Amino acid sequence: MNEAEPSRLELLQFARRVVVQQAAAALEQIDRWIAAEQRREAERRRGAEMRPPPPEWFIEVGLNKGNVLAVHTGDCWDPGKRRRPVTRAEALDALTRLQVEACSKCRPDTALGVLE
């Protein structure tokens, strides 16, 4: 065996050091990904906790903001794209005095106790 050439044992020890170094680098990368995901989840939780509660009532308006189309409950699944939150009193007023149509899906008139 030539003395300039590394022995088989030295080559195996070198290969082990390389594998250990690569594994450490890979673990560091995975740890960074985990930390970033934990930060994102914490931010989502904080955002959900700080979010104000949804309004109980909506009024759907047309292109002209003065054109009121319908009254919806806050949990209606089809409230339209142009809507604004209102109080219970405003929703009642819209249904009774202004004769605004009640949504046929969420039936705010029933929830408000306004029977036709």
PDB file of N, CA and C in Angstrom, residues 43-88:
ATOM      1  N   GLU A  43     -49.220  33.329  15.338  1.00  0.00           N
ATOM      2  CA  GLU A  43     -49.801  34.544  14.762  1.00  0.00           C
ATOM      3  C   GLU A  43     -51.253  34.317  14.359  1.00  0.00           C
ATOM      4  N   ARG A  44     -51.557  33.149  13.780  1.00  0.00           N
ATOM      5  CA  ARG A  44     -52.946  32.834  13.407  1.00  0.00           C
ATOM      6  C   ARG A  44     -53.829  32.781  14.645  1.00  0.00           C
ATOM      7  N   ARG A  45     -53.332  32.153  15.707  1.00  0.00           N
ATOM      8  CA  ARG A  45     -54.113  32.071  16.957  1.00  0.00           C
ATOM      9  C   ARG A  45     -54.365  33.459  17.533  1.00  0.00           C
ATOM     10  N   ARG A  46     -53.305  34.292  17.574  1.00  0.00           N
ATOM     11  CA  ARG A  46     -53.465  35.653  18.097  1.00  0.00           C
ATOM     12  C   ARG A  46     -54.459  36.435  17.247  1.00  0.00           C
ATOM     13  N   GLY A  47     -54.374  36.280  15.934  1.00  0.00           N
ATOM     14  CA  GLY A  47     -55.304  36.978  15.044  1.00  0.00           C
ATOM     15  C   GLY A  47     -56.741  36.542  15.287  1.00  0.00           C
ATOM     16  N   ALA A  48     -56.942  35.243  15.464  1.00  0.00           N
ATOM     17  CA  ALA A  48     -58.298  34.739  15.715  1.00  0.00           C
ATOM     18  C   ALA A  48     -58.820  35.225  17.058  1.00  0.00           C
ATOM     19  N   GLU A  49     -57.951  35.290  18.063  1.00  0.00           N
ATOM     20  CA  GLU A  49     -58.373  35.756  19.380  1.00  0.00           C
ATOM     21  C   GLU A  49     -58.698  37.243  19.381  1.00  0.00           C
ATOM     22  N   MET A  50     -57.993  38.025  18.576  1.00  0.00           N
ATOM     23  CA  MET A  50     -58.188  39.468  18.550  1.00  0.00           C
ATOM     24  C   MET A  50     -59.309  39.897  17.603  1.00  0.00           C
ATOM     25  N   ARG A  51     -59.743  38.991  16.737  1.00  0.00           N
ATOM     26  CA  ARG A  51     -60.778  39.328  15.762  1.00  0.00           C
ATOM     27  C   ARG A  51     -62.081  39.646  16.493  1.00  0.00           C
ATOM     28  N   PRO A  52     -62.724  40.750  16.133  1.00  0.00           N
ATOM     29  CA  PRO A  52     -63.993  41.078  16.790  1.00  0.00           C
ATOM     30  C   PRO A  52     -65.060  40.061  16.398  1.00  0.00           C
ATOM     31  N   PRO A  53     -66.062  39.890  17.247  1.00  0.00           N
ATOM     32  CA  PRO A  53     -67.122  38.938  16.913  1.00  0.00           C
ATOM     33  C   PRO A  53     -67.888  39.417  15.683  1.00  0.00           C
ATOM     34  N   PRO A  54     -68.430  38.499  14.910  1.00  0.00           N
ATOM     35  CA  PRO A  54     -69.182  38.914  13.722  1.00  0.00           C
ATOM     36  C   PRO A  54     -70.466  39.628  14.139  1.00  0.00           C
ATOM     37  N   PRO A  55     -70.932  40.561  13.323  1.00  0.00           N
ATOM     38  CA  PRO A  55     -72.174  41.259  13.648  1.00  0.00           C
ATOM     39  C   PRO A  55     -73.362  40.300  13.604  1.00  0.00           C
ATOM     40  N   GLU A  56     -74.392  40.615  14.361  1.00  0.00           N
ATOM     41  CA  GLU A  56     -75.570  39.757  14.389  1.00  0.00           C
ATOM     42  C   GLU A  56     -76.449  39.959  13.155  1.00  0.00           C
ATOM     43  N   TRP A  57     -76.378  41.144  12.536  1.00  0.00           N
ATOM     44  CA  TRP A  57     -77.264  41.468  11.416  1.00  0.00           C
ATOM     45  C   TRP A  57     -76.499  42.208  10.337  1.00  0.00           C
ATOM     46  N   PHE A  58     -76.897  41.993   9.091  1.00  0.00           N
ATOM     47  CA  PHE A  58     -76.336  42.681   7.933  1.00  0.00           C
ATOM     48  C   PHE A  58     -77.470  43.278   7.116  1.00  0.00           C
ATOM     49  N   ILE A  59     -77.154  44.374   6.453  1.00  0.00           N
ATOM     50  CA  ILE A  59     -78.056  44.898   5.430  1.00  0.00           C
ATOM     51  C   ILE A  59     -77.286  44.847   4.124  1.00  0.00           C
ATOM     52  N   GLU A  60     -77.889  44.215   3.148  1.00  0.00           N
ATOM     53  CA  GLU A  60     -77.291  44.117   1.816  1.00  0.00           C
ATOM     54  C   GLU A  60     -77.716  45.341   1.029  1.00  0.00           C
ATOM     55  N   VAL A  61     -76.746  46.023   0.434  1.00  0.00           N
ATOM     56  CA  VAL A  61     -77.027  47.226  -0.344  1.00  0.00           C
ATOM     57  C   VAL A  61     -76.676  46.994  -1.804  1.00  0.00           C
ATOM     58  N   GLY A  62     -77.271  47.819  -2.655  1.00  0.00           N
ATOM     59  CA  GLY A  62     -76.989  47.737  -4.084  1.00  0.00           C
ATOM     60  C   GLY A  62     -75.773  48.571  -4.443  1.00  0.00           C
ATOM     61  N   LEU A  63     -75.587  48.804  -5.729  1.00  0.00           N
ATOM     62  CA  LEU A  63     -74.472  49.630  -6.176  1.00  0.00           C
ATOM     63  C   LEU A  63     -74.582  51.030  -5.599  1.00  0.00           C
ATOM     64  N   ASN A  64     -75.791  51.544  -5.537  1.00  0.00           N
ATOM     65  CA  ASN A  64     -76.049  52.810  -4.868  1.00  0.00           C
ATOM     66  C   ASN A  64     -76.241  52.471  -3.394  1.00  0.00           C
ATOM     67  N   LYS A  65     -75.359  52.956  -2.525  1.00  0.00           N
ATOM     68  CA  LYS A  65     -75.377  52.578  -1.109  1.00  0.00           C
ATOM     69  C   LYS A  65     -76.721  52.854  -0.444  1.00  0.00           C
ATOM     70  N   GLY A  66     -77.507  53.766  -0.995  1.00  0.00           N
ATOM     71  CA  GLY A  66     -78.818  54.067  -0.429  1.00  0.00           C
ATOM     72  C   GLY A  66     -79.871  53.041  -0.810  1.00  0.00           C
ATOM     73  N   ASN A  67     -79.565  52.193  -1.776  1.00  0.00           N
ATOM     74  CA  ASN A  67     -80.511  51.182  -2.238  1.00  0.00           C
ATOM     75  C   ASN A  67     -80.337  49.925  -1.388  1.00  0.00           C
ATOM     76  N   VAL A  68     -81.239  49.736  -0.414  1.00  0.00           N
ATOM     77  CA  VAL A  68     -81.153  48.601   0.497  1.00  0.00           C
ATOM     78  C   VAL A  68     -81.903  47.430  -0.120  1.00  0.00           C
ATOM     79  N   LEU A  69     -81.234  46.303  -0.285  1.00  0.00           N
ATOM     80  CA  LEU A  69     -81.826  45.158  -0.965  1.00  0.00           C
ATOM     81  C   LEU A  69     -82.445  44.135  -0.020  1.00  0.00           C
ATOM     82  N   ALA A  70     -81.749  43.806   1.073  1.00  0.00           N
ATOM     83  CA  ALA A  70     -82.246  42.758   1.955  1.00  0.00           C
ATOM     84  C   ALA A  70     -81.590  42.851   3.323  1.00  0.00           C
ATOM     85  N   VAL A  71     -82.254  42.238   4.293  1.00  0.00           N
ATOM     86  CA  VAL A  71     -81.719  42.119   5.650  1.00  0.00           C
ATOM     87  C   VAL A  71     -81.298  40.657   5.837  1.00  0.00           C
ATOM     88  N   HIS A  72     -80.143  40.459   6.486  1.00  0.00           N
ATOM     89  CA  HIS A  72     -79.599  39.114   6.705  1.00  0.00           C
ATOM     90  C   HIS A  72     -79.196  38.957   8.166  1.00  0.00           C
ATOM     91  N   THR A  73     -79.200  37.716   8.645  1.00  0.00           N
ATOM     92  CA  THR A  73     -78.607  37.437   9.950  1.00  0.00           C
ATOM     93  C   THR A  73     -77.091  37.429   9.786  1.00  0.00           C
ATOM     94  N   GLY A  74     -76.368  37.581  10.878  1.00  0.00           N
ATOM     95  CA  GLY A  74     -74.904  37.630  10.816  1.00  0.00           C
ATOM     96  C   GLY A  74     -74.266  36.350  10.339  1.00  0.00           C
ATOM     97  N   ASP A  75     -74.965  35.227  10.502  1.00  0.00           N
ATOM     98  CA  ASP A  75     -74.384  33.948  10.072  1.00  0.00           C
ATOM     99  C   ASP A  75     -74.967  33.447   8.750  1.00  0.00           C
ATOM    100  N   CYS A  76     -75.586  34.340   7.994  1.00  0.00           N
ATOM    101  CA  CYS A  76     -76.162  33.952   6.695  1.00  0.00           C
ATOM    102  C   CYS A  76     -75.054  33.493   5.753  1.00  0.00           C
ATOM    103  N   TRP A  77     -75.319  32.430   5.020  1.00  0.00           N
ATOM    104  CA  TRP A  77     -74.300  31.907   4.100  1.00  0.00           C
ATOM    105  C   TRP A  77     -74.342  32.611   2.747  1.00  0.00           C
ATOM    106  N   ASP A  78     -75.338  33.492   2.531  1.00  0.00           N
ATOM    107  CA  ASP A  78     -75.457  34.175   1.235  1.00  0.00           C
ATOM    108  C   ASP A  78     -75.818  35.647   1.421  1.00  0.00           C
ATOM    109  N   PRO A  79     -74.952  36.428   2.111  1.00  0.00           N
ATOM    110  CA  PRO A  79     -75.329  37.807   2.407  1.00  0.00           C
ATOM    111  C   PRO A  79     -75.043  38.807   1.289  1.00  0.00           C
ATOM    112  N   GLY A  80     -74.559  38.374   0.157  1.00  0.00           N
ATOM    113  CA  GLY A  80     -74.230  39.299  -0.921  1.00  0.00           C
ATOM    114  C   GLY A  80     -72.856  39.908  -0.712  1.00  0.00           C
ATOM    115  N   LYS A  81     -72.361  40.569  -1.744  1.00  0.00           N
ATOM    116  CA  LYS A  81     -71.008  41.126  -1.672  1.00  0.00           C
ATOM    117  C   LYS A  81     -70.984  42.499  -1.030  1.00  0.00           C
ATOM    118  N   ARG A  82     -72.040  43.277  -1.236  1.00  0.00           N
ATOM    119  CA  ARG A  82     -72.087  44.634  -0.684  1.00  0.00           C
ATOM    120  C   ARG A  82     -73.022  44.615   0.517  1.00  0.00           C
ATOM    121  N   ARG A  83     -72.431  44.649   1.680  1.00  0.00           N
ATOM    122  CA  ARG A  83     -73.244  44.591   2.888  1.00  0.00           C
ATOM    123  C   ARG A  83     -72.586  45.429   3.969  1.00  0.00           C
ATOM    124  N   ARG A  84     -73.396  45.780   4.954  1.00  0.00           N
ATOM    125  CA  ARG A  84     -72.854  46.513   6.093  1.00  0.00           C
ATOM    126  C   ARG A  84     -73.512  45.993   7.352  1.00  0.00           C
ATOM    127  N   PRO A  85     -72.742  45.918   8.436  1.00  0.00           N
ATOM    128  CA  PRO A  85     -73.318  45.433   9.697  1.00  0.00           C
ATOM    129  C   PRO A  85     -74.264  46.475  10.274  1.00  0.00           C
ATOM    130  N   VAL A  86     -75.328  46.017  10.916  1.00  0.00           N
ATOM    131  CA  VAL A  86     -76.293  46.902  11.560  1.00  0.00           C
ATOM    132  C   VAL A  86     -76.676  46.331  12.920  1.00  0.00           C
ATOM    133  N   THR A  87     -77.287  47.178  13.719  1.00  0.00           N
ATOM    134  CA  THR A  87     -77.764  46.742  15.027  1.00  0.00           C
ATOM    135  C   THR A  87     -79.103  46.037  14.856  1.00  0.00           C
ATOM    136  N   ARG A  88     -79.550  45.424  15.917  1.00  0.00           N
ATOM    137  CA  ARG A  88     -80.862  44.756  15.910  1.00  0.00           C
ATOM    138  C   ARG A  88     -81.962  45.770  15.606  1.00  0.00           C
TER     139      ARG A  88
END
